[in-house]
PDB file of C-alpha atoms in Angstrom:
ATOM      1  CA  MET A  27      20.762  -1.046   0.762  1.00 52.00           C
ATOM      2  CA  THR A  28      21.058  -1.903  -2.936  1.00 72.00           C
ATOM      3  CA  THR A  29      18.115  -4.285  -3.132  1.00 87.00           C
ATOM      4  CA  PRO A  30      14.551  -4.094  -1.854  1.00 95.00           C
ATOM      5  CA  ALA A  31      13.669  -6.238   1.154  1.00 96.00           C
ATOM      6  CA  LEU A  32      10.613  -8.015   2.516  1.00 98.00           C
ATOM      7  CA  THR A  33       9.427  -8.504   6.094  1.00 98.00           C
ATOM      8  CA  ARG A  34       7.304 -11.635   5.899  1.00 98.00           C
ATOM      9  CA  HIS A  35       4.777 -12.982   8.389  1.00 98.00           C
ATOM     10  CA  ASP A  36       3.536 -16.131   6.703  1.00 98.00           C
ATOM     11  CA  ALA A  37       0.344 -17.864   7.706  1.00 98.00           C
ATOM     12  CA  PRO A  38       0.330 -21.659   7.933  1.00 95.00           C
ATOM     13  CA  ASP A  39      -0.723 -22.917   4.500  1.00 95.00           C
ATOM     14  CA  PRO A  40      -1.306 -19.391   3.132  1.00 97.00           C
ATOM     15  CA  HIS A  41      -4.044 -18.967   0.553  1.00 98.00           C
ATOM     16  CA  ALA A  42      -3.331 -15.283  -0.177  1.00 98.00           C
ATOM     17  CA  VAL A  43      -0.933 -12.422   0.572  1.00 98.00           C
ATOM     18  CA  LEU A  44      -1.460  -8.887   1.811  1.00 99.00           C
ATOM     19  CA  LEU A  45       1.506  -6.953   0.399  1.00 99.00           C
ATOM     20  CA  MET A  46       2.104  -3.705   2.274  1.00 99.00           C
ATOM     21  CA  LEU A  47       3.723  -0.681   0.613  1.00 98.00           C
ATOM     22  CA  HIS A  48       4.930   2.132   2.872  1.00 98.00           C
ATOM     23  CA  GLY A  49       5.071   5.850   2.185  1.00 97.00           C
ATOM     24  CA  GLY A  50       7.990   8.044   1.234  1.00 96.00           C
ATOM     25  CA  LYS A  51       8.938  11.389  -0.273  1.00 93.00           C
ATOM     26  CA  GLU A  52       8.299  13.048  -3.615  1.00 93.00           C
ATOM     27  CA  HIS A  53      12.043  13.318  -4.317  1.00 92.00           C
ATOM     28  CA  SER A  54      14.803  11.399  -2.526  1.00 92.00           C
ATOM     29  CA  THR A  55      17.421   8.852  -3.478  1.00 91.00           C
ATOM     30  CA  SER A  56      18.366   8.180   0.145  1.00 92.00           C
ATOM     31  CA  PRO A  57      18.190   4.511   1.089  1.00 91.00           C
ATOM     32  CA  VAL A  58      15.343   3.213   3.231  1.00 93.00           C
ATOM     33  CA  ASP A  59      16.430   1.552   6.465  1.00 88.00           C
ATOM     34  CA  TRP A  60      14.782   0.529   9.743  1.00 81.00           C
ATOM     35  CA  ARG A  61      14.895   4.142  10.975  1.00 84.00           C
ATOM     36  CA  SER A  62      12.475   5.294   8.259  1.00 90.00           C
ATOM     37  CA  MET A  63       9.290   6.522   9.942  1.00 94.00           C
ATOM     38  CA  SER A  64       7.271   5.673   6.828  1.00 95.00           C
ATOM     39  CA  TRP A  65       8.441   2.069   6.962  1.00 96.00           C
ATOM     40  CA  ARG A  66       7.993   1.895  10.753  1.00 96.00           C
ATOM     41  CA  ARG A  67       4.366   3.064  10.535  1.00 96.00           C
ATOM     42  CA  SER A  68       3.576   0.291   8.077  1.00 97.00           C
ATOM     43  CA  HIS A  69       5.535  -2.202  10.192  1.00 97.00           C
ATOM     44  CA  ALA A  70       3.425  -1.284  13.236  1.00 98.00           C
ATOM     45  CA  MET A  71       0.269  -1.829  11.202  1.00 98.00           C
ATOM     46  CA  GLN A  72       1.619  -5.146   9.944  1.00 98.00           C
ATOM     47  CA  ARG A  73       2.112  -6.332  13.534  1.00 98.00           C
ATOM     48  CA  ALA A  74      -1.409  -5.244  14.467  1.00 98.00           C
ATOM     49  CA  ILE A  75      -3.301  -6.835  11.575  1.00 98.00           C
ATOM     50  CA  THR A  76      -1.266  -9.997  11.040  1.00 98.00           C
ATOM     51  CA  PRO A  77      -3.114 -12.129  13.639  1.00 98.00           C
ATOM     52  CA  ILE A  78      -6.426 -11.316  11.933  1.00 98.00           C
ATOM     53  CA  ALA A  79      -4.962 -12.034   8.504  1.00 98.00           C
ATOM     54  CA  HIS A  80      -3.553 -15.358   9.663  1.00 98.00           C
ATOM     55  CA  ARG A  81      -6.970 -16.512  10.876  1.00 98.00           C
ATOM     56  CA  SER A  82      -8.047 -16.241   7.239  1.00 98.00           C
ATOM     57  CA  GLN A  83      -4.876 -17.976   6.014  1.00 98.00           C
ATOM     58  CA  VAL A  84      -3.496 -14.723   4.609  1.00 98.00           C
ATOM     59  CA  SER A  85       0.207 -13.874   4.916  1.00 98.00           C
ATOM     60  CA  THR A  86       1.357 -10.293   5.414  1.00 98.00           C
ATOM     61  CA  TRP A  87       4.458  -9.092   3.591  1.00 98.00           C
ATOM     62  CA  LEU A  88       5.928  -5.604   4.001  1.00 98.00           C
ATOM     63  CA  LEU A  89       8.173  -4.265   1.249  1.00 98.00           C
ATOM     64  CA  ARG A  90      11.081  -1.962   2.058  1.00 97.00           C
ATOM     65  CA  TYR A  91      12.050   0.059  -1.030  1.00 96.00           C
ATOM     66  CA  ARG A  92      15.590   0.802  -2.067  1.00 94.00           C
ATOM     67  CA  HIS A  93      14.975   4.570  -2.120  1.00 93.00           C
ATOM     68  CA  ARG A  94      12.777   6.926  -0.102  1.00 92.00           C
ATOM     69  CA  GLY A  95      11.481   8.918  -3.070  1.00 94.00           C
ATOM     70  CA  TRP A  96       8.972   8.478  -5.877  1.00 95.00           C
ATOM     71  CA  ASN A  97      11.391  10.396  -8.135  1.00 93.00           C
ATOM     72  CA  ASP A  98      10.334   8.898 -11.454  1.00 75.00           C
ATOM     73  CA  VAL A  99       7.996   6.062 -12.320  1.00 61.00           C
ATOM     74  CA  HIS A 100      10.843   4.017 -13.799  1.00 61.00           C
ATOM     75  CA  SER A 101      13.923   4.355 -11.560  1.00 67.00           C
ATOM     76  CA  PRO A 102      14.903   5.091  -8.890  1.00 84.00           C
ATOM     77  CA  SER A 103      11.305   4.510  -7.920  1.00 91.00           C
ATOM     78  CA  PRO A 104       9.273   2.197  -5.693  1.00 96.00           C
ATOM     79  CA  VAL A 105       7.412   0.854  -8.736  1.00 95.00           C
ATOM     80  CA  PRO A 106      10.106  -1.624  -9.883  1.00 94.00           C
ATOM     81  CA  ASP A 107      10.563  -2.682  -6.256  1.00 96.00           C
ATOM     82  CA  ALA A 108       6.839  -3.427  -5.925  1.00 98.00           C
ATOM     83  CA  ARG A 109       6.860  -5.455  -9.124  1.00 97.00           C
ATOM     84  CA  TRP A 110       9.858  -7.374  -7.760  1.00 97.00           C
ATOM     85  CA  ALA A 111       7.923  -8.099  -4.553  1.00 98.00           C
ATOM     86  CA  LEU A 112       4.922  -9.386  -6.495  1.00 98.00           C
ATOM     87  CA  ASP A 113       7.201 -11.691  -8.455  1.00 98.00           C
ATOM     88  CA  GLN A 114       8.595 -12.937  -5.139  1.00 98.00           C
ATOM     89  CA  VAL A 115       5.075 -13.895  -4.051  1.00 98.00           C
ATOM     90  CA  VAL A 116       4.641 -15.956  -7.199  1.00 98.00           C
ATOM     91  CA  ALA A 117       8.040 -17.594  -6.769  1.00 98.00           C
ATOM     92  CA  ALA A 118       7.335 -18.502  -3.144  1.00 98.00           C
ATOM     93  CA  LEU A 119       3.634 -19.350  -3.169  1.00 97.00           C
ATOM     94  CA  GLY A 120       2.542 -19.748  -6.769  1.00 97.00           C
ATOM     95  CA  ASP A 121      -0.732 -18.425  -8.089  1.00 96.00           C
ATOM     96  CA  VAL A 122      -2.243 -16.972  -4.907  1.00 98.00           C
ATOM     97  CA  PRO A 123      -4.227 -13.720  -4.891  1.00 98.00           C
ATOM     98  CA  VAL A 124      -2.608 -10.565  -3.550  1.00 99.00           C
ATOM     99  CA  VAL A 125      -4.106  -7.381  -2.149  1.00 99.00           C
ATOM    100  CA  LEU A 126      -1.864  -4.321  -2.117  1.00 99.00           C
ATOM    101  CA  LEU A 127      -2.120  -2.189   1.028  1.00 99.00           C
ATOM    102  CA  GLY A 128      -0.423   1.158   0.516  1.00 98.00           C
ATOM    103  CA  HIS A 129      -0.033   4.290   2.618  1.00 98.00           C
ATOM    104  CA  SER A 130       0.586   7.634   0.904  1.00 98.00           C
ATOM    105  CA  MET A 131       3.280   7.060  -1.750  1.00 98.00           C
ATOM    106  CA  GLY A 132       2.748   3.335  -1.218  1.00 98.00           C
ATOM    107  CA  ALA A 133      -0.826   3.699  -2.421  1.00 98.00           C
ATOM    108  CA  ARG A 134       0.368   5.538  -5.524  1.00 98.00           C
ATOM    109  CA  THR A 135       2.808   2.703  -6.105  1.00 98.00           C
ATOM    110  CA  ALA A 136       0.021   0.169  -5.658  1.00 98.00           C
ATOM    111  CA  VAL A 137      -2.235   1.622  -8.335  1.00 98.00           C
ATOM    112  CA  HIS A 138       0.685   1.596 -10.784  1.00 98.00           C
ATOM    113  CA  VAL A 139       1.401  -2.132 -10.292  1.00 98.00           C
ATOM    114  CA  ALA A 140      -2.169  -3.380  -9.830  1.00 98.00           C
ATOM    115  CA  ASP A 141      -2.069  -4.850 -13.329  1.00 98.00           C
ATOM    116  CA  HIS A 142       0.176  -7.670 -12.097  1.00 98.00           C
ATOM    117  CA  GLN A 143      -1.501 -11.044 -12.661  1.00 98.00           C
ATOM    118  CA  SER A 144      -1.715 -11.808  -8.921  1.00 98.00           C
ATOM    119  CA  VAL A 145      -3.388  -8.596  -7.767  1.00 98.00           C
ATOM    120  CA  SER A 146      -7.042  -8.681  -6.725  1.00 98.00           C
ATOM    121  CA  GLY A 147      -7.267  -5.156  -5.396  1.00 98.00           C
ATOM    122  CA  VAL A 148      -5.766  -2.106  -3.714  1.00 99.00           C
ATOM    123  CA  VAL A 149      -6.447  -0.680  -0.268  1.00 99.00           C
ATOM    124  CA  ALA A 150      -5.189   2.920  -0.225  1.00 99.00           C
ATOM    125  CA  LEU A 151      -4.636   4.759   3.073  1.00 98.00           C
ATOM    126  CA  ALA A 152      -4.245   8.557   2.931  1.00 98.00           C
ATOM    127  CA  PRO A 153      -3.069   8.036  -0.642  1.00 98.00           C
ATOM    128  CA  TRP A 154      -1.011  10.341  -2.810  1.00 98.00           C
ATOM    129  CA  LEU A 155      -2.970  10.185  -6.059  1.00 97.00           C
ATOM    130  CA  PRO A 156      -2.316  13.086  -8.452  1.00 93.00           C
ATOM    131  CA  VAL A 157      -5.232  13.931 -10.705  1.00 85.00           C
ATOM    132  CA  ASP A 158      -3.399  12.880 -13.861  1.00 90.00           C
ATOM    133  CA  ASP A 159      -2.181   9.494 -12.615  1.00 95.00           C
ATOM    134  CA  PRO A 160      -3.358   6.616 -14.826  1.00 97.00           C
ATOM    135  CA  ILE A 161      -6.198   4.312 -13.801  1.00 98.00           C
ATOM    136  CA  GLY A 162      -5.711   1.558 -16.388  1.00 98.00           C
ATOM    137  CA  ALA A 163      -3.823  -0.815 -14.065  1.00 98.00           C
ATOM    138  CA  LEU A 164      -6.965  -1.065 -11.913  1.00 98.00           C
ATOM    139  CA  ARG A 165      -9.057  -2.599 -14.669  1.00 98.00           C
ATOM    140  CA  GLY A 166     -10.991  -5.502 -13.172  1.00 98.00           C
ATOM    141  CA  ARG A 167      -9.518  -4.891  -9.700  1.00 98.00           C
ATOM    142  CA  HIS A 168     -11.055  -3.607  -6.478  1.00 98.00           C
ATOM    143  CA  LEU A 169     -10.131  -0.219  -5.013  1.00 99.00           C
ATOM    144  CA  ALA A 170     -10.919   1.029  -1.509  1.00 99.00           C
ATOM    145  CA  ALA A 171      -9.471   4.349  -0.311  1.00 98.00           C
ATOM    146  CA  ALA A 172      -9.590   6.028   3.093  1.00 98.00           C
ATOM    147  CA  HIS A 173      -8.655   9.621   3.784  1.00 98.00           C
ATOM    148  CA  GLY A 174      -8.883  12.005   6.740  1.00 98.00           C
ATOM    149  CA  ARG A 175     -10.210  15.536   6.459  1.00 96.00           C
ATOM    150  CA  ARG A 176      -7.246  17.060   8.314  1.00 97.00           C
ATOM    151  CA  ASP A 177      -4.630  15.634   5.970  1.00 98.00           C
ATOM    152  CA  ARG A 178      -2.266  18.446   4.941  1.00 96.00           C
ATOM    153  CA  ILE A 179       0.227  16.196   3.155  1.00 97.00           C
ATOM    154  CA  THR A 180      -2.021  14.549   0.564  1.00 98.00           C
ATOM    155  CA  SER A 181      -5.440  15.613  -0.637  1.00 97.00           C
ATOM    156  CA  SER A 182      -8.686  13.844   0.209  1.00 98.00           C
ATOM    157  CA  GLY A 183     -10.305  15.760  -2.647  1.00 97.00           C
ATOM    158  CA  ALA A 184      -7.745  14.424  -5.105  1.00 97.00           C
ATOM    159  CA  THR A 185      -8.327  10.930  -3.764  1.00 98.00           C
ATOM    160  CA  LYS A 186     -12.081  11.288  -4.282  1.00 98.00           C
ATOM    161  CA  ARG A 187     -11.550  12.454  -7.865  1.00 97.00           C
ATOM    162  CA  TYR A 188      -9.185   9.552  -8.545  1.00 98.00           C
ATOM    163  CA  VAL A 189     -11.637   7.010  -7.102  1.00 98.00           C
ATOM    164  CA  ASP A 190     -14.436   8.496  -9.208  1.00 98.00           C
ATOM    165  CA  ARG A 191     -12.296   8.148 -12.333  1.00 97.00           C
ATOM    166  CA  ALA A 192     -11.243   4.607 -11.434  1.00 98.00           C
ATOM    167  CA  ALA A 193     -14.882   3.541 -11.202  1.00 98.00           C
ATOM    168  CA  ALA A 194     -14.888   3.446 -15.002  1.00 98.00           C
ATOM    169  CA  VAL A 195     -12.489   0.471 -15.039  1.00 98.00           C
ATOM    170  CA  ALA A 196     -12.360  -1.086 -11.557  1.00 98.00           C
ATOM    171  CA  SER A 197     -14.618  -3.914 -10.408  1.00 98.00           C
ATOM    172  CA  THR A 198     -15.582  -1.989  -7.278  1.00 98.00           C
ATOM    173  CA  THR A 199     -14.568   1.318  -5.725  1.00 98.00           C
ATOM    174  CA  GLU A 200     -14.998   2.836  -2.270  1.00 98.00           C
ATOM    175  CA  MET A 201     -14.102   6.236  -0.832  1.00 98.00           C
ATOM    176  CA  HIS A 202     -14.175   6.220   2.978  1.00 98.00           C
ATOM    177  CA  ASP A 203     -14.079   9.348   5.148  1.00 98.00           C
ATOM    178  CA  MET A 204     -11.868   8.775   8.211  1.00 98.00           C
ATOM    179  CA  GLY A 205     -13.077  11.982   9.858  1.00 97.00           C
ATOM    180  CA  GLN A 206     -10.978  14.668  11.495  1.00 97.00           C
ATOM    181  CA  VAL A 207      -7.621  12.920  11.288  1.00 97.00           C
ATOM    182  CA  GLY A 208      -4.350  13.728   9.549  1.00 97.00           C
ATOM    183  CA  HIS A 209      -1.960  11.976   7.238  1.00 97.00           C
ATOM    184  CA  TYR A 210       0.254   9.849   9.428  1.00 96.00           C
ATOM    185  CA  MET A 211      -2.383   7.514  10.927  1.00 97.00           C
ATOM    186  CA  LEU A 212      -1.368   8.471  14.468  1.00 93.00           C
ATOM    187  CA  ARG A 213      -4.938   9.196  15.565  1.00 94.00           C
ATOM    188  CA  ASP A 214      -7.683   6.554  15.517  1.00 97.00           C
ATOM    189  CA  ILE A 215      -5.078   3.887  14.856  1.00 98.00           C
ATOM    190  CA  ALA A 216      -7.570   1.099  15.481  1.00 98.00           C
ATOM    191  CA  ALA A 217      -9.921   2.563  12.853  1.00 98.00           C
ATOM    192  CA  TRP A 218      -7.138   2.712  10.255  1.00 98.00           C
ATOM    193  CA  ASN A 219      -6.173  -0.876  11.045  1.00 98.00           C
ATOM    194  CA  GLU A 220      -9.777  -2.060  10.872  1.00 98.00           C
ATOM    195  CA  PHE A 221     -10.337  -0.400   7.506  1.00 98.00           C
ATOM    196  CA  ALA A 222      -7.121  -1.897   6.149  1.00 98.00           C
ATOM    197  CA  ILE A 223      -7.727  -5.497   7.156  1.00 98.00           C
ATOM    198  CA  SER A 224     -11.494  -5.582   6.616  1.00 98.00           C
ATOM    199  CA  ARG A 225     -11.260  -4.266   3.057  1.00 98.00           C
ATOM    200  CA  ALA A 226      -8.305  -6.463   2.211  1.00 98.00           C
ATOM    201  CA  LEU A 227     -10.034  -9.630   3.412  1.00 98.00           C
ATOM    202  CA  ALA A 228     -13.223  -8.651   1.592  1.00 98.00           C
ATOM    203  CA  MET A 229     -11.273  -8.303  -1.652  1.00 98.00           C
ATOM    204  CA  LEU A 230      -9.802 -11.744  -1.113  1.00 97.00           C
ATOM    205  CA  GLY A 231     -13.252 -13.234  -0.646  1.00 90.00           C
TER     206      GLY A 231
END
């Protein structure tokens, strides 16, 4: 795949968009296809939360990146793909608010592109947030993060430190403890889904 792709579930007369950003790897230039477990986890969540989103006239869009890896913030990276997806929202729906819902690397991507004019906030699930990642794109935005205490892939402590730093610029911040669960959102699925959709709808008012 040479271009990013979107799986869209549009509400009738949508007033907002929940743009979902899946996880990935630290380094990989392999293409993302339907067999990607990171994409499939986010797709399963999209199916679960879309009916609730639609009742609030919110569309759900899931981005599929060109490459599996973070690699470099410029390219090949999910960051340009996420900015492309945000521009697609504007082209299709105009000036509607967007909440970014990211898992793992998707959450890292989200906080890098939160400065887009359409973004109201970021919901970060088991995020990969290195301690030196910038917080400036979150200025005036909302941030809600959830992390399990058994995560061995990304660090709940690093997430807490990032959220604490972001409080200096963000409109609101939240750090939510998901309990004794790991990284891949395979336990307490309903709780992950509830956190995702409840925080996203709250950010959209």
